[in-house]
Amino acid sequence: MRLPSEAATILAINGSERAGGNTDLAVAHAGRLIAERGAVLRTIRLREHRISPCSPCGDCNSRTLPCTVDDDVPALVEQMVRADGLIYAAPVHGFGLAHLMQIFIERAGVGYLRFTRPLADKVGGIIVTGRRYSDSSVHNQIVNNLLLNRMILVGSGFPVLLRNTTGTPGLTDPEGVDALERMVHRMVDMVQLLKRHQRVTGGPVLPSRDRNERVPRPRRAESVPTRGDSENVH
């Protein structure tokens, strides 16, 4: 088993199409904070990669092998697996999640991550940039995705929703920036804690009782109530 290295590595997945926009600025600010903590931020800018939408094959829920679409997604997933923590950063587009991040989440999740949930127990964080509407809905969608992949979300106060109504890119939301900074520090703290635990114990931090939600777990017969049991309850 490979023991964790000293320096924490956090990978940011930037789902914005706009170079130099609000999402880029937020990720850059997170990177400065992470570097100050002695950790490393690596960034995947989805706009720089070849990511195909899901094909019409229709067998995603029954196939037992990874997706066969030929693009950059497998290599990006491998980077995610190697990281200690992940930050999903994306803007709101058309009152929903920007399409680059949407496509990537679909392809990575159904095509690769669903088989063994390799992101389990990695520390996760979320940054959403927007003008005024639907940022909470986008944030909730990404939260659900991280929970599906069994990641660890560290509470840090307000969610990182960065709002900018000026039309010019900039970190103009003081509360949002404060939330970003708190989240980043909590992420680094948790990653370092988990790495220390693994160095000391030489084993996983949390037990792996099952592979994923698609594999039925054995259940004790007495733990399943029967119709007769329910009828005898007074």
mmCIF file of N, CA, C and O in Angstrom, residues 60 62 89 101 121 133-134 138 140 143 150 169 184 220:
data_model
loop_
_atom_site.group_PDB
_atom_site.id
_atom_site.type_symbol
_atom_site.label_atom_id
_atom_site.label_comp_id
_atom_site.label_asym_id
_atom_site.label_seq_id
_atom_site.Cartn_x
_atom_site.Cartn_y
_atom_site.Cartn_z
ATOM 1 N N CYS A 60 -25.327 2.641 -20.094
ATOM 2 C CA CYS A 60 -24.489 3.122 -18.990
ATOM 3 C C CYS A 60 -24.803 2.436 -17.669
ATOM 4 O O CYS A 60 -23.905 2.196 -16.859
ATOM 5 N N SER A 62 -26.008 -0.577 -17.197
ATOM 6 C CA SER A 62 -25.848 -2.023 -17.200
ATOM 7 C C SER A 62 -24.438 -2.472 -17.564
ATOM 8 O O SER A 62 -24.035 -3.591 -17.231
ATOM 9 N N ALA A 89 -15.285 23.830 -9.230
ATOM 10 C CA ALA A 89 -15.552 25.254 -9.405
ATOM 11 C C ALA A 89 -16.246 25.476 -10.741
ATOM 12 O O ALA A 89 -15.748 25.057 -11.788
ATOM 13 N N MET A 101 -19.076 21.590 -17.040
ATOM 14 C CA MET A 101 -19.042 20.811 -15.810
ATOM 15 C C MET A 101 -20.127 19.740 -15.819
ATOM 16 O O MET A 101 -19.915 18.620 -15.361
ATOM 17 N N ASP A 121 -13.842 9.137 0.477
ATOM 18 C CA ASP A 121 -13.028 9.637 1.590
ATOM 19 C C ASP A 121 -12.032 10.723 1.186
ATOM 20 O O ASP A 121 -11.186 11.106 1.989
ATOM 21 N N TYR A 133 -29.011 34.653 -9.636
ATOM 22 C CA TYR A 133 -29.976 33.581 -9.466
ATOM 23 C C TYR A 133 -29.345 32.204 -9.607
ATOM 24 O O TYR A 133 -28.346 32.021 -10.301
ATOM 25 N N SER A 134 -29.971 31.228 -8.945
ATOM 26 C CA SER A 134 -29.741 29.788 -9.143
ATOM 27 C C SER A 134 -28.400 29.280 -8.646
ATOM 28 O O SER A 134 -28.090 28.103 -8.836
ATOM 29 N N VAL A 138 -27.294 25.209 -8.144
ATOM 30 C CA VAL A 138 -26.092 24.611 -8.732
ATOM 31 C C VAL A 138 -25.214 24.023 -7.635
ATOM 32 O O VAL A 138 -24.679 22.907 -7.760
ATOM 33 N N ASN A 140 -26.182 22.887 -4.741
ATOM 34 C CA ASN A 140 -26.820 21.669 -4.245
ATOM 35 C C ASN A 140 -26.596 20.490 -5.175
ATOM 36 O O ASN A 140 -26.408 19.349 -4.732
ATOM 37 N N VAL A 143 -23.119 19.266 -4.561
ATOM 38 C CA VAL A 143 -23.093 18.582 -3.266
ATOM 39 C C VAL A 143 -23.591 17.146 -3.416
ATOM 40 O O VAL A 143 -22.972 16.193 -2.923
ATOM 41 N N ARG A 150 -19.128 9.553 -2.231
ATOM 42 C CA ARG A 150 -18.668 9.233 -0.877
ATOM 43 C C ARG A 150 -17.512 10.101 -0.424
ATOM 44 O O ARG A 150 -16.650 9.663 0.348
ATOM 45 N N PRO A 169 -15.066 40.907 -14.496
ATOM 46 C CA PRO A 169 -14.593 39.862 -13.591
ATOM 47 C C PRO A 169 -13.888 40.439 -12.372
ATOM 48 O O PRO A 169 -13.100 41.378 -12.468
ATOM 49 N N VAL A 184 -11.354 26.647 2.163
ATOM 50 C CA VAL A 184 -10.030 26.178 1.774
ATOM 51 C C VAL A 184 -9.218 25.770 2.997
ATOM 52 O O VAL A 184 -8.575 24.706 3.014
ATOM 53 N N ARG A 220 -28.831 -8.702 8.022
ATOM 54 C CA ARG A 220 -29.247 -9.710 8.987
ATOM 55 C C ARG A 220 -30.759 -9.878 8.919
ATOM 56 O O ARG A 220 -31.503 -8.894 8.859
#
